CSV table of C-alpha atoms in Angstrom, one decimal:
chain,number,residue,atom,x,y,z
A,1,UNK,CA,-4.8,17.5,7.1
A,2,UNK,CA,-7.5,18.5,9.7
A,3,UNK,CA,-7.6,15.7,12.4
A,4,UNK,CA,-5.8,14.9,15.6
A,5,UNK,CA,-3.2,12.2,14.7
A,6,UNK,CA,-2.6,11.6,18.4
A,7,UNK,CA,-6.1,10.4,18.9
A,8,UNK,CA,-5.8,7.9,16.0
A,9,UNK,CA,-4.4,4.3,16.1
A,10,UNK,CA,-2.5,2.4,13.4
A,11,UNK,CA,-5.0,0.3,11.4
A,12,UNK,CA,-3.0,-0.4,8.2
A,13,UNK,CA,0.4,-2.0,7.7
A,14,UNK,CA,1.8,-1.1,4.3
A,15,UNK,CA,4.6,-3.0,2.7
A,16,UNK,CA,6.6,-0.9,0.1
A,17,UNK,CA,6.2,2.7,1.3
A,18,UNK,CA,7.8,4.4,-1.7
A,19,UNK,CA,6.8,7.6,-3.5
A,20,UNK,CA,3.8,5.9,-5.2
A,21,UNK,CA,2.3,4.7,-2.1
A,22,UNK,CA,2.7,8.2,-0.5
A,23,UNK,CA,1.1,9.9,-3.4
A,24,UNK,CA,-1.7,7.4,-3.8
A,25,UNK,CA,-3.0,5.0,-1.0
A,26,UNK,CA,-1.6,7.1,1.9
A,27,UNK,CA,-3.0,10.3,0.2
A,28,UNK,CA,-6.4,8.7,-0.1
A,29,UNK,CA,-6.3,7.4,3.5
A,30,UNK,CA,-5.3,10.8,4.8
A,31,UNK,CA,-8.3,12.4,3.2
A,32,UNK,CA,-10.6,9.5,4.3
A,33,UNK,CA,-9.6,10.0,7.9
A,34,UNK,CA,-10.2,13.7,7.5
A,35,UNK,CA,-13.7,13.1,5.9
A,36,UNK,CA,-14.9,10.2,8.2
A,37,UNK,CA,-12.4,9.6,11.1
A,38,UNK,CA,-11.4,6.2,12.2
A,39,UNK,CA,-8.2,4.5,13.4
A,40,UNK,CA,-6.5,4.2,10.0
A,41,UNK,CA,-3.0,5.5,10.5
A,42,UNK,CA,-0.4,3.6,8.4
A,43,UNK,CA,2.7,1.8,9.7
A,44,UNK,CA,4.9,1.7,6.6
A,45,UNK,CA,7.4,-1.2,6.0
A,46,UNK,CA,10.4,-0.8,3.8
A,47,UNK,CA,11.5,-4.3,2.9
A,48,UNK,CA,15.2,-3.6,2.4
A,49,UNK,CA,16.1,0.1,2.2
A,50,UNK,CA,16.3,2.2,5.4
A,51,UNK,CA,16.2,5.4,3.5
A,52,UNK,CA,12.5,6.0,3.7
A,53,UNK,CA,12.5,5.4,7.4
A,54,UNK,CA,15.4,7.8,7.7
A,55,UNK,CA,13.4,10.4,5.8
A,56,UNK,CA,10.0,10.0,7.4
A,57,UNK,CA,10.6,9.0,11.1
A,58,UNK,CA,12.4,12.2,12.0
A,59,UNK,CA,9.4,14.1,10.5
A,60,UNK,CA,7.0,12.0,12.6
A,61,UNK,CA,5.7,10.5,9.4
A,62,UNK,CA,4.6,13.9,8.0
A,63,UNK,CA,5.4,14.8,4.3
A,64,UNK,CA,4.0,16.8,1.4
A,65,UNK,CA,2.3,15.8,-1.8
A,66,UNK,CA,2.5,18.4,-4.6
A,67,UNK,CA,0.1,18.1,-7.5
A,68,UNK,CA,1.7,19.8,-10.4
A,69,UNK,CA,0.1,20.6,-13.8
A,70,UNK,CA,0.1,23.3,-16.5
A,71,UNK,CA,-2.2,25.2,-14.3
A,72,UNK,CA,0.2,25.4,-11.4
A,73,UNK,CA,1.0,23.5,-8.2
A,74,UNK,CA,-1.1,22.5,-5.1
A,75,UNK,CA,0.7,21.2,-2.0
A,76,UNK,CA,-0.9,19.1,0.8
A,77,UNK,CA,0.7,18.0,4.1
A,78,UNK,CA,-0.2,14.3,4.6
A,79,UNK,CA,-0.6,13.0,8.2
A,80,UNK,CA,-1.7,9.3,7.6
A,81,UNK,CA,1.7,7.7,8.0
A,82,UNK,CA,2.5,7.0,11.7
A,83,UNK,CA,6.0,5.5,11.4
A,84,UNK,CA,8.2,3.3,9.1
A,85,UNK,CA,9.8,0.0,10.0
A,86,UNK,CA,12.5,-1.8,8.0
A,87,UNK,CA,12.1,-5.4,7.1
A,88,UNK,CA,15.8,-6.2,7.4
A,89,UNK,CA,16.1,-5.1,11.1
A,90,UNK,CA,12.5,-4.8,12.5
A,91,UNK,CA,10.9,-8.2,11.8
A,92,UNK,CA,9.7,-8.6,15.4
A,93,UNK,CA,8.1,-5.2,15.5
A,94,UNK,CA,6.5,-5.7,12.0
A,95,UNK,CA,4.9,-9.0,13.3
A,96,UNK,CA,3.6,-7.2,16.4
A,97,UNK,CA,2.1,-4.5,14.2
A,98,UNK,CA,0.3,-7.1,12.1
A,99,UNK,CA,-0.9,-8.8,15.2
A,100,UNK,CA,-2.2,-5.7,16.9
A,101,UNK,CA,-6.0,-5.8,17.5
A,102,UNK,CA,-6.4,-2.3,15.9
A,103,UNK,CA,-4.7,-3.5,12.7
A,104,UNK,CA,-7.3,-4.6,10.1
A,105,UNK,CA,-5.5,-4.2,6.7
A,106,UNK,CA,-2.1,-5.1,5.3
A,107,UNK,CA,-1.5,-3.5,1.9
A,108,UNK,CA,1.3,-3.9,-0.7
A,109,UNK,CA,3.2,-1.9,-3.3
A,110,UNK,CA,6.3,-4.1,-3.6
A,111,UNK,CA,6.5,-4.3,-7.5
A,112,UNK,CA,6.2,-7.6,-9.4
A,113,UNK,CA,9.7,-8.7,-8.0
A,114,UNK,CA,8.3,-8.5,-4.5
A,115,UNK,CA,6.0,-11.4,-5.1
A,116,UNK,CA,9.0,-13.9,-5.6
A,117,UNK,CA,7.5,-15.8,-8.5
A,118,UNK,CA,9.3,-18.4,-10.5
A,119,UNK,CA,9.3,-18.4,-14.3
A,120,UNK,CA,6.2,-20.6,-14.3
A,121,UNK,CA,4.3,-18.2,-11.9
A,122,UNK,CA,4.6,-20.3,-8.8
A,123,UNK,CA,6.3,-19.1,-5.6
A,124,UNK,CA,10.0,-19.3,-5.5
A,125,UNK,CA,10.6,-20.6,-2.0
A,126,UNK,CA,14.2,-19.8,-2.2
A,127,UNK,CA,13.4,-16.1,-2.5
A,128,UNK,CA,10.4,-16.1,-0.2
A,129,UNK,CA,12.5,-16.1,3.0
A,130,UNK,CA,11.8,-14.6,6.4
A,131,UNK,CA,12.4,-11.0,5.2
A,132,UNK,CA,9.9,-11.4,2.3
A,133,UNK,CA,6.3,-10.3,2.4
A,134,UNK,CA,5.4,-13.9,3.0
A,135,UNK,CA,7.8,-14.5,5.9
A,136,UNK,CA,6.8,-11.2,7.6
A,137,UNK,CA,3.1,-11.9,7.0
A,138,UNK,CA,3.4,-15.5,8.2
A,139,UNK,CA,4.9,-14.4,11.5
A,140,UNK,CA,2.3,-11.6,12.1
A,141,UNK,CA,-0.7,-13.6,11.1
A,142,UNK,CA,0.5,-16.6,13.2
A,143,UNK,CA,0.5,-14.2,16.2
A,144,UNK,CA,-3.1,-13.0,15.3
A,145,UNK,CA,-4.3,-16.6,15.1
A,146,UNK,CA,-2.7,-17.5,18.5
A,147,UNK,CA,-4.4,-14.5,20.1
A,148,UNK,CA,-7.9,-15.3,18.7
A,149,UNK,CA,-8.0,-12.2,16.6
A,150,UNK,CA,-9.8,-11.9,13.3
A,151,UNK,CA,-8.0,-12.1,10.0
A,152,UNK,CA,-6.9,-9.2,7.9
A,153,UNK,CA,-7.8,-7.8,4.5
A,154,UNK,CA,-4.6,-8.3,2.4
A,155,UNK,CA,-4.7,-5.6,-0.3
A,156,UNK,CA,-2.3,-5.8,-3.2
A,157,UNK,CA,-2.0,-2.5,-4.9
A,158,UNK,CA,0.7,-3.5,-7.5
A,159,UNK,CA,0.4,-3.5,-11.3
A,160,UNK,CA,0.0,-7.2,-11.4
A,161,UNK,CA,-2.8,-8.8,-13.4
A,162,UNK,CA,-5.5,-10.1,-11.0
A,163,UNK,CA,-3.3,-9.0,-8.1
A,164,UNK,CA,-5.5,-10.1,-5.3
A,165,UNK,CA,-5.9,-13.7,-6.5
A,166,UNK,CA,-2.2,-13.9,-7.3
A,167,UNK,CA,-1.3,-12.9,-3.7
A,168,UNK,CA,-3.9,-15.3,-2.3
A,169,UNK,CA,-2.4,-18.2,-4.3
A,170,UNK,CA,1.2,-17.4,-3.6
A,171,UNK,CA,0.5,-16.9,0.2
A,172,UNK,CA,-1.3,-20.3,0.1
A,173,UNK,CA,1.8,-21.9,-1.5
A,174,UNK,CA,4.0,-20.3,1.2
A,175,UNK,CA,1.8,-21.7,4.0
A,176,UNK,CA,1.7,-25.1,2.4
A,177,UNK,CA,5.4,-25.3,2.6
A,178,UNK,CA,5.8,-23.7,6.1
A,179,UNK,CA,2.5,-23.9,8.1
A,180,UNK,CA,-0.5,-25.6,6.5
A,181,UNK,CA,-2.7,-24.9,9.6
A,182,UNK,CA,-2.0,-21.2,9.3
A,183,UNK,CA,-2.9,-21.5,5.7
A,184,UNK,CA,-6.3,-22.9,6.5
A,185,UNK,CA,-6.9,-20.1,9.1
A,186,UNK,CA,-5.9,-17.5,6.4
A,187,UNK,CA,-8.3,-19.1,3.9
A,188,UNK,CA,-11.1,-18.9,6.5
A,189,UNK,CA,-10.6,-15.5,7.9
A,190,UNK,CA,-8.6,-13.2,5.5
A,191,UNK,CA,-9.6,-11.7,2.1
A,192,UNK,CA,-7.5,-10.7,-0.9
A,193,UNK,CA,-9.3,-8.0,-2.9
A,194,UNK,CA,-8.2,-7.1,-6.4
A,195,UNK,CA,-7.3,-3.5,-7.1
A,196,UNK,CA,-6.4,-1.3,-10.0
A,197,UNK,CA,-4.2,1.8,-9.3
A,198,UNK,CA,-3.2,4.7,-11.5
A,199,UNK,CA,-1.2,7.9,-10.8
A,200,UNK,CA,2.1,9.1,-12.3
A,201,UNK,CA,4.6,9.7,-9.6
A,202,UNK,CA,8.1,10.5,-10.9
A,203,UNK,CA,11.2,10.3,-8.7
A,204,UNK,CA,11.5,13.4,-6.4
A,205,UNK,CA,14.4,15.7,-7.4
A,206,UNK,CA,16.4,18.2,-5.4
A,207,UNK,CA,14.5,20.9,-7.3
A,208,UNK,CA,11.2,19.4,-6.2
A,209,UNK,CA,12.3,19.4,-2.5
A,210,UNK,CA,13.5,23.0,-2.8
A,211,UNK,CA,10.1,24.1,-4.4
A,212,UNK,CA,8.2,22.3,-1.6
A,213,UNK,CA,10.4,23.9,1.1
A,214,UNK,CA,9.9,27.4,-0.5
A,215,UNK,CA,6.1,26.9,-0.4
A,216,UNK,CA,5.9,25.2,3.0
A,217,UNK,CA,8.6,27.1,4.8
A,218,UNK,CA,10.1,23.9,6.1
A,219,UNK,CA,12.4,21.2,4.7
A,220,UNK,CA,10.7,18.0,3.6
A,221,UNK,CA,13.1,15.1,2.9
A,222,UNK,CA,10.1,12.8,2.0
A,223,UNK,CA,8.3,15.2,-0.4
A,224,UNK,CA,6.6,13.6,-3.5
A,225,UNK,CA,5.3,15.3,-6.7
A,226,UNK,CA,2.5,13.9,-8.8
A,227,UNK,CA,-0.2,14.7,-11.4
A,228,UNK,CA,-3.7,15.9,-10.4
A,229,UNK,CA,-5.3,12.7,-11.9
A,230,UNK,CA,-5.5,9.6,-9.7
A,231,UNK,CA,-7.6,6.4,-9.8
A,232,UNK,CA,-8.1,3.6,-7.3
A,233,UNK,CA,-10.6,0.8,-8.1
A,234,UNK,CA,-11.0,-1.8,-5.3
A,235,UNK,CA,-12.9,-5.0,-5.2
A,236,UNK,CA,-15.4,-4.8,-2.4
A,237,UNK,CA,-14.2,-7.9,-0.5
A,238,UNK,CA,-13.0,-6.9,2.9
A,239,UNK,CA,-12.6,-9.1,5.9
A,240,UNK,CA,-13.6,-6.3,8.3
A,241,UNK,CA,-13.7,-2.5,8.6
A,242,UNK,CA,-12.0,-0.3,6.1
A,243,UNK,CA,-11.4,3.5,5.7
A,244,UNK,CA,-14.0,5.4,3.7
A,245,UNK,CA,-11.8,5.6,0.6
A,246,UNK,CA,-15.0,5.7,-1.5
A,247,UNK,CA,-15.9,9.1,0.2
A,248,UNK,CA,-12.7,10.6,-1.3
A,249,UNK,CA,-12.7,9.3,-4.9
A,250,UNK,CA,-11.8,5.6,-4.8
A,251,UNK,CA,-14.2,3.2,-6.4
A,252,UNK,CA,-15.6,0.1,-4.7
A,253,UNK,CA,-16.7,-2.4,-7.3
A,254,UNK,CA,-17.7,-6.0,-7.6
A,255,UNK,CA,-15.2,-6.8,-10.4
A,256,UNK,CA,-12.0,-4.9,-11.1
A,257,UNK,CA,-11.2,-6.8,-14.4
A,258,UNK,CA,-13.0,-4.3,-16.7
A,259,UNK,CA,-11.1,-1.4,-15.2
A,260,UNK,CA,-7.8,-3.2,-15.4
A,261,UNK,CA,-8.4,-4.1,-19.1
A,262,UNK,CA,-9.3,-0.5,-19.9
A,263,UNK,CA,-6.1,0.8,-18.3
A,264,UNK,CA,-3.9,-1.9,-20.1
A,265,UNK,CA,-5.4,-1.2,-23.5
A,266,UNK,CA,-6.0,2.6,-23.4
A,267,UNK,CA,-3.4,4.0,-21.0
A,268,UNK,CA,-0.6,1.6,-21.1
A,269,UNK,CA,-1.0,1.0,-24.8
A,270,UNK,CA,-0.8,4.7,-25.5
A,271,UNK,CA,2.3,5.1,-23.3
A,272,UNK,CA,4.0,2.2,-25.2
A,273,UNK,CA,3.1,3.8,-28.5
A,274,UNK,CA,4.6,7.1,-27.4
A,275,UNK,CA,7.8,5.3,-26.2
A,276,UNK,CA,8.2,3.5,-29.5
A,277,UNK,CA,7.9,6.7,-31.4
A,278,UNK,CA,10.3,8.5,-29.1
């Protein structure tokens, strides 16, 4: 990366800072800061596992993304991650990050299970406790509301059909049960854009870490390896400022549904067919 991290503030709180996020949204954000500047560093939140924090925090959030193909490997050091908090121990700090004036986006890669849905698709309130995305968001957004700050863009990047509307509906159900006035404030000030994401990011192996260290000359406990291809389609429905993701390959569109349908039918369908044949 070619920017001064010390001169940038955290502008994004991301829930679920696993390998996919580091090879996708954080990678896009890193290049967007490099291309256009802005206070868009990421505070990562690991909802349950402290391992990612233990990997990244001693490295000041720095890690490598290696793009690997038949043509060879290309390595990039990513500087977009500022620090990592853990949901099971850092709830107060997470709420404070969400309530900071510089924060404008909360994003999510928490898998389908992280949305705490019942069999009928409604919110399972027994699962959506204080340590869930809803409990943590509720605490942080209540602080923003009390401070007179604007709402956030709440950006789901999970492989969940119509993910933005699903998150909006489920957050509304959580607020209806816990804080209806906060729910009305969220409806008035926050937005929930839909997204479609695509990039293959396998689990990092010891051999991958050794290869990155050989190329970098330093050990990287948080290294990720991925394919050269990536795609990020985002509904252009933000509550406030955003990084220039569109300057580095992301697509800002009015309707994500056609892209989502193409992925499900062409990519996921082909993957399933290969799996069945295998």
